[in-house]
C-alpha cells in the first residue's frame, strides 16, 4: 500500500479530555463527594432511595444528559454522559446507576416519541419532577428478551396490558414507566413500546426485593392487570418496541460500564490510602513490591477499560456502524474489570475490607450486578461474536 495513502486515513480518535469535559467531570465528582459519598453507607443499610438528592442532581442537568436542550435536557454527548456516570459512581454506584436508567428512559421518549409525548413527559423527567423506569425483563424472559409475554391487546383507541416485568429499578417510586409489550405473535417484530404513568388503574408493584447490593434504589416487580393505556402513549409504530428497547440499551450499557469504572476507581483510591497507613512486618504495605505490582495491574486494567468505553461512547455519538459491537465490548470489559479491581481492593484491606464501615464491601456488592444487567456479559459476548461473523461472512 502507498504510504501516503495509508497516512491519509482518519486516525483512531484520541480520548484526551477537553477543558469543557474536564469541567463536566469535576462538577459531577464534586457532587458525588459532597452529596453522595457522605450518606452512601447509611442509604445502603437503611434501603433509602434519596429522591431529594436526585432532584438536586437534576438541577445540575443530570436528569436529561443527552436529551436536547429544547426539551429541557443538557444536550451533551454520550462521552460526556460516560464521564458524568463514572464521576457520580465514585460517591455511590447505586445512585449513579439509577440515574443512568432514568436517563435511558428519558432519552427513549425524546428520541422515539412524537411532539405531544415529548412535551408531556420529557421536561418533567429532565427536572426529575418525574422519575423514569425501563421495563423490559420479565420473570421468564431475561437474556431472551424477544420472548417476552406481556400482552398489549388493541381495543379501539386503547391497549389493554396484562403481564409483569421483573427486576425494575425505581419501581414503585418512579412516575413514568417505558414498558415493552407484545402486540403480535411475530417474535421481536411483535413487540411495541408504551409509556405508562404510575397512577394508571391496573398498575401495581411487588415487594421491594432483598438484594445483595444496590440497596439505595428500589427493585420491584411491575404488574399490569387489565391496564388500559391510550394508543397515544405508544412510542413509535406497532412492532418497533424491540428496536427501541435495544437502541436504549446501547447507551445504557456504556452508562453502567462507566458506573463500574467509578466504583472501581473509588475502591482503588481507598486501597492506596489504606496501604500507605497500614503496617505489617515492620513496613507499610505500600513498601512491599508484590503489592506495588498489584496496584499497577489494577490501575492498568482500569485505564484500559476506561479507554475502550470512551472509544465506544465516541462511536455511538458518531453513529458508527460498529457502535453496537463496541458498546457491548465496553460494557463486558468495564463491568468485569470494575468488579475485579474492587474485589482486589477489598483483598488488599484484609479483614477490614469485609467490614461495612470501611465502605469496601458495599462497592463490591454494588458492582457485582453490573455484570448481569443491561444484558449479561455472556450476551455481550454473543453480540460481539455475531457482529464479527457478520462482518467476515
Short mmCIF file of C-alpha atoms in Angstrom, two decimals:
data_model
loop_
_atom_site.label_atom_id
_atom_site.label_comp_id
_atom_site.label_asym_id
_atom_site.label_seq_id
_atom_site.Cartn_x
_atom_site.Cartn_y
_atom_site.Cartn_z
CA UNK A 1 0.00 0.00 0.00
CA UNK A 2 1.20 3.50 -0.78
CA UNK A 3 2.49 5.13 2.43
CA UNK A 4 0.95 8.49 1.58
CA UNK A 5 -2.40 6.82 1.05
CA UNK A 6 -2.11 4.98 4.38
CA UNK A 7 -1.21 8.06 6.39
CA UNK A 8 -4.12 9.97 4.88
CA UNK A 9 -6.61 7.69 6.61
CA UNK A 10 -8.53 9.08 9.58
CA UNK A 11 -6.60 8.31 12.77
CA UNK A 12 -8.07 6.45 15.71
CA UNK A 13 -9.80 9.02 17.97
CA UNK A 14 -7.85 10.32 20.95
CA UNK A 15 -9.53 10.50 24.32
CA UNK A 16 -7.63 13.33 25.94
CA UNK A 17 -10.39 15.37 27.55
CA UNK A 18 -11.07 18.95 26.55
CA UNK A 19 -11.48 21.70 29.11
CA UNK A 20 -15.29 21.50 28.95
CA UNK A 21 -15.21 17.74 29.52
CA UNK A 22 -12.83 18.14 32.45
CA UNK A 23 -15.21 20.70 33.94
CA UNK A 24 -18.18 18.34 33.46
CA UNK A 25 -16.31 15.52 35.19
CA UNK A 26 -15.23 17.73 38.09
CA UNK A 27 -18.77 19.05 38.53
CA UNK A 28 -20.12 15.51 38.81
CA UNK A 29 -17.21 14.39 41.01
CA UNK A 30 -17.79 17.30 43.41
CA UNK A 31 -21.48 16.40 43.61
CA UNK A 32 -20.58 12.79 44.29
CA UNK A 33 -18.18 13.64 47.08
CA UNK A 34 -20.42 16.25 48.70
CA UNK A 35 -23.89 14.78 48.19
CA UNK A 36 -23.48 11.01 47.69
CA UNK A 37 -20.40 9.69 49.47
CA UNK A 38 -21.21 11.00 52.98
CA UNK A 39 -24.58 9.19 53.02
CA UNK A 40 -23.92 6.18 50.78
CA UNK A 41 -23.40 3.64 53.58
CA UNK A 42 -26.43 4.90 55.50
CA UNK A 43 -28.66 4.70 52.42
CA UNK A 44 -27.42 1.18 51.73
CA UNK A 45 -28.07 -0.01 55.27
CA UNK A 46 -31.48 1.65 55.55
CA UNK A 47 -32.51 0.86 51.94
CA UNK A 48 -33.30 4.54 51.46
CA UNK A 49 -33.94 5.96 47.98
CA UNK A 50 -32.82 9.64 48.19
CA UNK A 51 -35.22 11.32 45.77
CA UNK A 52 -34.37 14.76 47.15
CA UNK A 53 -30.72 14.21 46.23
CA UNK A 54 -31.69 13.01 42.75
CA UNK A 55 -33.55 16.27 42.21
CA UNK A 56 -30.50 18.23 43.30
CA UNK A 57 -28.55 16.31 40.67
CA UNK A 58 -31.19 17.27 38.11
CA UNK A 59 -30.63 20.94 38.96
CA UNK A 60 -27.11 20.43 37.56
CA UNK A 61 -28.50 18.99 34.32
CA UNK A 62 -28.02 15.32 35.20
CA UNK A 63 -31.68 14.35 34.71
CA UNK A 64 -31.52 14.53 30.90
CA UNK A 65 -27.84 14.49 30.00
CA UNK A 66 -28.13 13.62 26.30
CA UNK A 67 -31.66 14.97 25.80
CA UNK A 68 -31.95 18.08 23.64
CA UNK A 69 -31.98 21.47 25.33
CA UNK A 70 -35.24 22.31 23.54
CA UNK A 71 -36.92 19.61 25.66
CA UNK A 72 -35.30 20.57 28.95
CA UNK A 73 -32.17 18.42 28.67
CA UNK A 74 -28.50 19.29 28.74
CA UNK A 75 -27.78 18.40 25.11
CA UNK A 76 -24.49 16.69 25.93
CA UNK A 77 -22.82 13.72 24.23
CA UNK A 78 -22.63 10.05 25.18
CA UNK A 79 -18.98 10.59 26.02
CA UNK A 80 -19.97 13.42 28.36
CA UNK A 81 -22.52 11.11 29.95
CA UNK A 82 -19.88 8.41 30.49
CA UNK A 83 -17.72 10.96 32.31
CA UNK A 84 -20.65 12.01 34.49
CA UNK A 85 -21.72 8.49 35.48
CA UNK A 86 -18.14 7.48 36.24
CA UNK A 87 -17.71 10.53 38.45
CA UNK A 88 -21.02 10.03 40.25
CA UNK A 89 -20.19 6.37 40.94
CA UNK A 90 -17.12 7.37 42.92
CA UNK A 91 -19.61 8.57 45.53
CA UNK A 92 -22.24 5.83 45.17
CA UNK A 93 -22.53 3.34 42.29
CA UNK A 94 -26.15 2.60 43.19
CA UNK A 95 -27.36 6.17 42.77
CA UNK A 96 -25.25 6.70 39.65
CA UNK A 97 -26.76 3.53 38.15
CA UNK A 98 -30.34 4.64 38.83
CA UNK A 99 -29.58 7.99 37.19
CA UNK A 100 -28.26 6.03 34.21
CA UNK A 101 -31.53 4.11 33.89
CA UNK A 102 -33.59 7.27 34.32
CA UNK A 103 -31.58 8.98 31.57
CA UNK A 104 -32.02 5.99 29.26
CA UNK A 105 -35.81 6.04 29.73
CA UNK A 106 -36.00 9.80 29.22
CA UNK A 107 -33.93 9.65 26.03
CA UNK A 108 -36.13 6.88 24.61
CA UNK A 109 -39.22 9.09 24.94
CA UNK A 110 -37.45 12.06 23.39
CA UNK A 111 -35.92 10.03 20.57
CA UNK A 112 -38.90 7.87 19.60
CA UNK A 113 -41.87 9.84 20.91
CA UNK A 114 -43.95 12.33 18.98
CA UNK A 115 -44.03 16.02 19.87
CA UNK A 116 -47.04 15.65 22.17
CA UNK A 117 -45.32 12.84 24.09
CA UNK A 118 -42.12 14.86 24.41
CA UNK A 119 -43.99 17.88 25.73
CA UNK A 120 -45.98 15.77 28.18
CA UNK A 121 -43.15 13.85 29.84
CA UNK A 122 -39.63 14.86 28.86
CA UNK A 123 -39.28 18.25 30.63
CA UNK A 124 -40.55 16.77 33.91
CA UNK A 125 -38.20 13.81 33.57
CA UNK A 126 -35.22 16.07 32.87
CA UNK A 127 -36.04 18.10 36.01
CA UNK A 128 -36.66 14.82 37.86
CA UNK A 129 -40.01 16.11 38.99
CA UNK A 130 -40.90 12.82 37.33
CA UNK A 131 -38.76 9.70 37.78
CA UNK A 132 -38.46 7.14 34.98
CA UNK A 133 -38.10 3.34 34.79
CA UNK A 134 -37.25 0.99 31.92
CA UNK A 135 -39.34 -2.19 31.79
CA UNK A 136 -38.15 -4.98 29.50
CA UNK A 137 -37.16 -8.03 31.60
CA UNK A 138 -39.86 -10.48 32.68
CA UNK A 139 -39.86 -13.39 35.16
CA UNK A 140 -39.46 -15.86 32.27
CA UNK A 141 -37.69 -13.60 29.75
CA UNK A 142 -34.35 -12.19 30.80
CA UNK A 143 -31.50 -12.64 28.34
CA UNK A 144 -34.02 -13.88 25.75
CA UNK A 145 -35.83 -10.55 25.85
CA UNK A 146 -37.55 -11.11 22.50
CA UNK A 147 -39.51 -13.96 24.15
CA UNK A 148 -41.37 -11.57 26.46
CA UNK A 149 -45.00 -12.45 27.15
CA UNK A 150 -46.67 -9.29 28.45
CA UNK A 151 -49.61 -8.68 26.16
CA UNK A 152 -50.89 -5.39 24.78
CA UNK A 153 -54.26 -6.05 23.11
CA UNK A 154 -55.62 -3.26 20.92
CA UNK A 155 -59.18 -2.19 21.76
CA UNK A 156 -60.30 0.86 19.81
CA UNK A 157 -58.04 3.77 20.67
CA UNK A 158 -56.54 1.98 23.68
CA UNK A 159 -54.37 -1.02 24.51
CA UNK A 160 -55.01 -3.39 27.39
CA UNK A 161 -51.81 -4.61 29.04
CA UNK A 162 -51.54 -7.83 31.02
CA UNK A 163 -48.38 -9.36 32.44
CA UNK A 164 -45.43 -8.48 34.66
CA UNK A 165 -41.93 -7.09 34.48
CA UNK A 166 -39.13 -8.26 36.77
CA UNK A 167 -36.13 -6.51 38.38
CA UNK A 168 -37.35 -2.99 37.59
CA UNK A 169 -35.18 -0.26 39.11
CA UNK A 170 -37.16 2.57 40.68
CA UNK A 171 -40.42 0.62 40.50
CA UNK A 172 -42.99 1.92 42.94
CA UNK A 173 -41.19 5.25 43.25
CA UNK A 174 -40.94 6.16 39.57
CA UNK A 175 -43.71 8.14 37.89
CA UNK A 176 -43.18 7.08 34.26
CA UNK A 177 -42.63 3.51 33.01
CA UNK A 178 -41.41 2.71 29.49
CA UNK A 179 -42.89 -0.77 29.02
CA UNK A 180 -42.26 -3.21 26.19
CA UNK A 181 -45.25 -5.49 25.49
CA UNK A 182 -46.33 -7.94 22.81
CA UNK A 183 -48.84 -6.71 20.22
CA UNK A 184 -48.36 -9.63 17.79
CA UNK A 185 -47.03 -13.21 17.81
CA UNK A 186 -44.15 -12.43 15.48
CA UNK A 187 -41.14 -12.62 17.79
CA UNK A 188 -39.13 -9.45 18.20
CA UNK A 189 -41.16 -7.78 15.44
CA UNK A 190 -44.32 -8.20 17.51
CA UNK A 191 -43.14 -6.04 20.43
CA UNK A 192 -44.28 -2.44 20.94
CA UNK A 193 -43.28 0.22 23.47
CA UNK A 194 -45.66 2.15 25.73
CA UNK A 195 -45.38 4.93 28.29
CA UNK A 196 -47.43 4.17 31.39
CA UNK A 197 -47.97 6.61 34.25
CA UNK A 198 -47.79 5.49 37.88
CA UNK A 199 -51.42 6.27 38.77
CA UNK A 200 -52.87 4.26 35.85
CA UNK A 201 -55.56 1.82 37.10
CA UNK A 202 -54.33 -1.76 36.83
CA UNK A 203 -50.68 -0.90 37.57
CA UNK A 204 -49.25 -2.35 40.79
CA UNK A 205 -45.91 -3.36 42.23
CA UNK A 206 -44.37 -6.27 44.09
CA UNK A 207 -42.41 -6.02 47.32
CA UNK A 208 -39.03 -4.31 47.29
CA UNK A 209 -36.58 -7.11 46.52
CA UNK A 210 -33.96 -8.13 49.08
CA UNK A 211 -30.73 -7.78 47.13
CA UNK A 212 -27.00 -8.33 47.51
CA UNK A 213 -26.34 -4.70 46.57
CA UNK A 214 -27.99 -1.66 45.00
CA UNK A 215 -29.95 -1.22 48.24
CA UNK A 216 -30.29 2.56 47.85
CA UNK A 217 -32.70 2.12 44.95
CA UNK A 218 -35.88 0.03 44.96
CA UNK A 219 -36.24 -3.02 42.72
CA UNK A 220 -39.73 -4.40 42.33
CA UNK A 221 -42.00 -6.42 40.09
CA UNK A 222 -44.17 -4.22 37.83
CA UNK A 223 -47.60 -5.79 37.35
CA UNK A 224 -50.16 -4.85 34.68
CA UNK A 225 -53.66 -6.29 35.18
CA UNK A 226 -56.16 -5.18 32.54
CA UNK A 227 -54.24 -1.91 32.43
CA UNK A 228 -55.78 0.33 29.80
CA UNK A 229 -53.37 2.77 28.15
CA UNK A 230 -54.28 5.20 25.34
CA UNK A 231 -52.87 4.45 21.89
CA UNK A 232 -51.42 7.97 22.14
CA UNK A 233 -48.99 6.55 24.74
CA UNK A 234 -47.40 4.13 22.29
CA UNK A 235 -43.82 5.07 21.33
CA UNK A 236 -43.32 4.73 17.60
CA UNK A 237 -45.30 2.34 15.45
CA UNK A 238 -46.53 -1.10 16.43
CA UNK A 239 -43.73 -3.61 16.21
CA UNK A 240 -40.92 -1.11 16.79
CA UNK A 241 -40.67 -1.72 20.54
CA UNK A 242 -37.81 -4.19 20.47
CA UNK A 243 -35.68 -1.92 18.29
CA UNK A 244 -36.48 0.98 20.62
CA UNK A 245 -35.51 -1.11 23.64
CA UNK A 246 -32.22 -2.16 22.05
CA UNK A 247 -31.40 1.41 20.99
CA UNK A 248 -31.81 2.46 24.60
CA UNK A 249 -29.52 -0.33 25.75
CA UNK A 250 -26.57 0.75 23.60
CA UNK A 251 -26.25 3.88 25.72
CA UNK A 252 -27.37 2.10 28.88
CA UNK A 253 -24.50 -0.37 28.53
CA UNK A 254 -22.00 2.46 28.28
CA UNK A 255 -23.50 4.13 31.30
CA UNK A 256 -23.41 1.05 33.51
CA UNK A 257 -19.85 0.37 32.40
CA UNK A 258 -18.96 3.91 33.44
CA UNK A 259 -20.58 3.29 36.82
CA UNK A 260 -18.30 0.27 37.23
CA UNK A 261 -15.26 2.38 36.42
CA UNK A 262 -16.20 4.99 39.00
CA UNK A 263 -16.89 2.46 41.73
CA UNK A 264 -13.64 0.63 40.98
CA UNK A 265 -11.66 3.87 40.98
CA UNK A 266 -13.06 4.72 44.42
CA UNK A 267 -12.09 1.25 45.63
CA UNK A 268 -8.57 1.61 44.24
CA UNK A 269 -8.19 5.03 45.87
CA UNK A 270 -9.31 3.59 49.20
CA UNK A 271 -6.81 0.74 48.87
CA UNK A 272 -3.90 3.07 48.16
CA UNK A 273 -4.78 5.27 51.14
CA UNK A 274 -5.12 2.23 53.42
CA UNK A 275 -1.81 0.75 52.26
CA UNK A 276 0.02 4.00 53.00
CA UNK A 277 -1.06 3.75 56.64
CA UNK A 278 -1.25 0.02 57.38
CA UNK A 279 1.92 -1.67 58.59
CA UNK A 280 2.87 -5.34 58.60
CA UNK A 281 6.20 -6.99 59.40
CA UNK A 282 7.61 -3.59 60.34
CA UNK A 283 6.86 -1.92 56.98
CA UNK A 284 3.99 -0.04 55.39
CA UNK A 285 2.07 -2.16 52.88
CA UNK A 286 2.99 0.21 50.03
CA UNK A 287 6.65 -0.71 50.53
CA UNK A 288 6.10 -4.35 49.50
CA UNK A 289 6.94 -4.79 45.82
CA UNK A 290 4.39 -7.58 45.32
CA UNK A 291 1.62 -5.21 46.45
CA UNK A 292 3.02 -2.39 44.33
CA UNK A 293 2.75 -4.70 41.32
CA UNK A 294 -0.85 -5.50 42.27
CA UNK A 295 -1.69 -1.78 42.33
CA UNK A 296 0.00 -1.32 38.96
CA UNK A 297 -2.06 -4.11 37.41
CA UNK A 298 -5.30 -2.76 38.89
CA UNK A 299 -4.64 0.75 37.60
CA UNK A 300 -3.59 -0.52 34.16
CA UNK A 301 -6.68 -2.69 33.74
CA UNK A 302 -8.93 0.14 34.87
CA UNK A 303 -7.34 2.55 32.42
CA UNK A 304 -7.68 0.05 29.58
CA UNK A 305 -11.38 -0.36 30.35
CA UNK A 306 -11.84 3.40 30.56
CA UNK A 307 -10.19 3.92 27.18
CA UNK A 308 -12.34 1.27 25.47
CA UNK A 309 -15.51 2.67 27.00
CA UNK A 310 -14.74 6.20 25.86
CA UNK A 311 -13.95 4.93 22.36
CA UNK A 312 -17.33 3.17 22.29
CA UNK A 313 -19.08 6.31 23.52
CA UNK A 314 -17.47 8.38 20.77
CA UNK A 315 -18.54 5.76 18.21
CA UNK A 316 -22.14 5.95 19.45
CA UNK A 317 -22.05 9.74 19.24
CA UNK A 318 -20.92 9.47 15.61
CA UNK A 319 -23.46 6.70 14.90
CA UNK A 320 -20.66 4.49 13.58
CA UNK A 321 -21.67 1.18 12.02
CA UNK A 322 -19.75 -0.74 14.69
CA UNK A 323 -21.15 1.25 17.64
CA UNK A 324 -23.36 -1.57 18.96
CA UNK A 325 -20.43 -4.00 18.88
CA UNK A 326 -18.16 -1.53 20.67
CA UNK A 327 -20.81 -0.76 23.29
CA UNK A 328 -21.15 -4.48 24.02
CA UNK A 329 -17.37 -4.88 24.20
CA UNK A 330 -17.04 -1.91 26.52
CA UNK A 331 -19.87 -3.00 28.80
CA UNK A 332 -18.45 -6.51 29.18
CA UNK A 333 -14.89 -5.37 29.75
CA UNK A 334 -15.61 -2.39 32.02
CA UNK A 335 -18.00 -4.29 34.29
CA UNK A 336 -15.73 -7.35 34.53
CA UNK A 337 -12.67 -5.22 35.25
CA UNK A 338 -14.59 -2.91 37.58
CA UNK A 339 -15.70 -5.82 39.75
CA UNK A 340 -12.24 -7.41 39.68
CA UNK A 341 -10.48 -4.21 40.72
CA UNK A 342 -12.99 -3.59 43.53
CA UNK A 343 -12.63 -7.17 44.75
CA UNK A 344 -8.83 -6.91 44.65
CA UNK A 345 -9.04 -3.63 46.58
CA UNK A 346 -11.10 -5.38 49.25
CA UNK A 347 -8.45 -8.12 49.46
CA UNK A 348 -5.75 -5.50 49.99
CA UNK A 349 -7.69 -4.26 53.03
CA UNK A 350 -7.57 -7.72 54.58
CA UNK A 351 -10.28 -8.32 57.17
CA UNK A 352 -11.08 -4.63 57.36
CA UNK A 353 -12.31 -4.72 53.78
CA UNK A 354 -15.02 -7.10 54.90
CA UNK A 355 -16.36 -4.63 57.48
CA UNK A 356 -19.21 -2.37 56.40
CA UNK A 357 -17.76 0.77 57.97
CA UNK A 358 -14.84 0.85 55.52
CA UNK A 359 -17.18 1.04 52.52
CA UNK A 360 -15.25 -1.53 50.52
CA UNK A 361 -17.70 -4.41 50.71
CA UNK A 362 -20.54 -2.13 49.58
CA UNK A 363 -18.67 -1.24 46.40
CA UNK A 364 -18.06 -4.93 45.67
CA UNK A 365 -21.72 -5.77 46.29
CA UNK A 366 -22.94 -2.88 44.15
CA UNK A 367 -20.66 -3.61 41.18
CA UNK A 368 -21.44 -7.32 41.00
CA UNK A 369 -24.84 -6.81 39.40
CA UNK A 370 -23.35 -4.70 36.61
CA UNK A 371 -22.12 -7.94 35.02
CA UNK A 372 -25.76 -9.08 34.83
CA UNK A 373 -27.98 -6.12 33.96
CA UNK A 374 -28.34 -4.22 30.67
CA UNK A 375 -27.64 -7.60 29.08
CA UNK A 376 -25.49 -10.18 30.83
CA UNK A 377 -21.83 -10.28 29.94
CA UNK A 378 -22.46 -13.62 28.26
CA UNK A 379 -24.97 -11.88 25.99
CA UNK A 380 -22.37 -9.15 25.32
CA UNK A 381 -20.03 -11.87 24.06
CA UNK A 382 -22.84 -13.20 21.88
CA UNK A 383 -23.46 -9.75 20.37
CA UNK A 384 -19.77 -9.22 19.67
CA UNK A 385 -19.24 -12.65 18.14
CA UNK A 386 -22.29 -12.31 15.88
CA UNK A 387 -21.10 -8.91 14.68
CA UNK A 388 -17.64 -10.33 13.94
CA UNK A 389 -19.10 -13.24 12.00
CA UNK A 390 -21.47 -10.95 10.08
CA UNK A 391 -18.58 -8.66 9.15
CA UNK A 392 -16.47 -11.55 7.88
CA UNK A 393 -19.20 -13.51 6.06
#
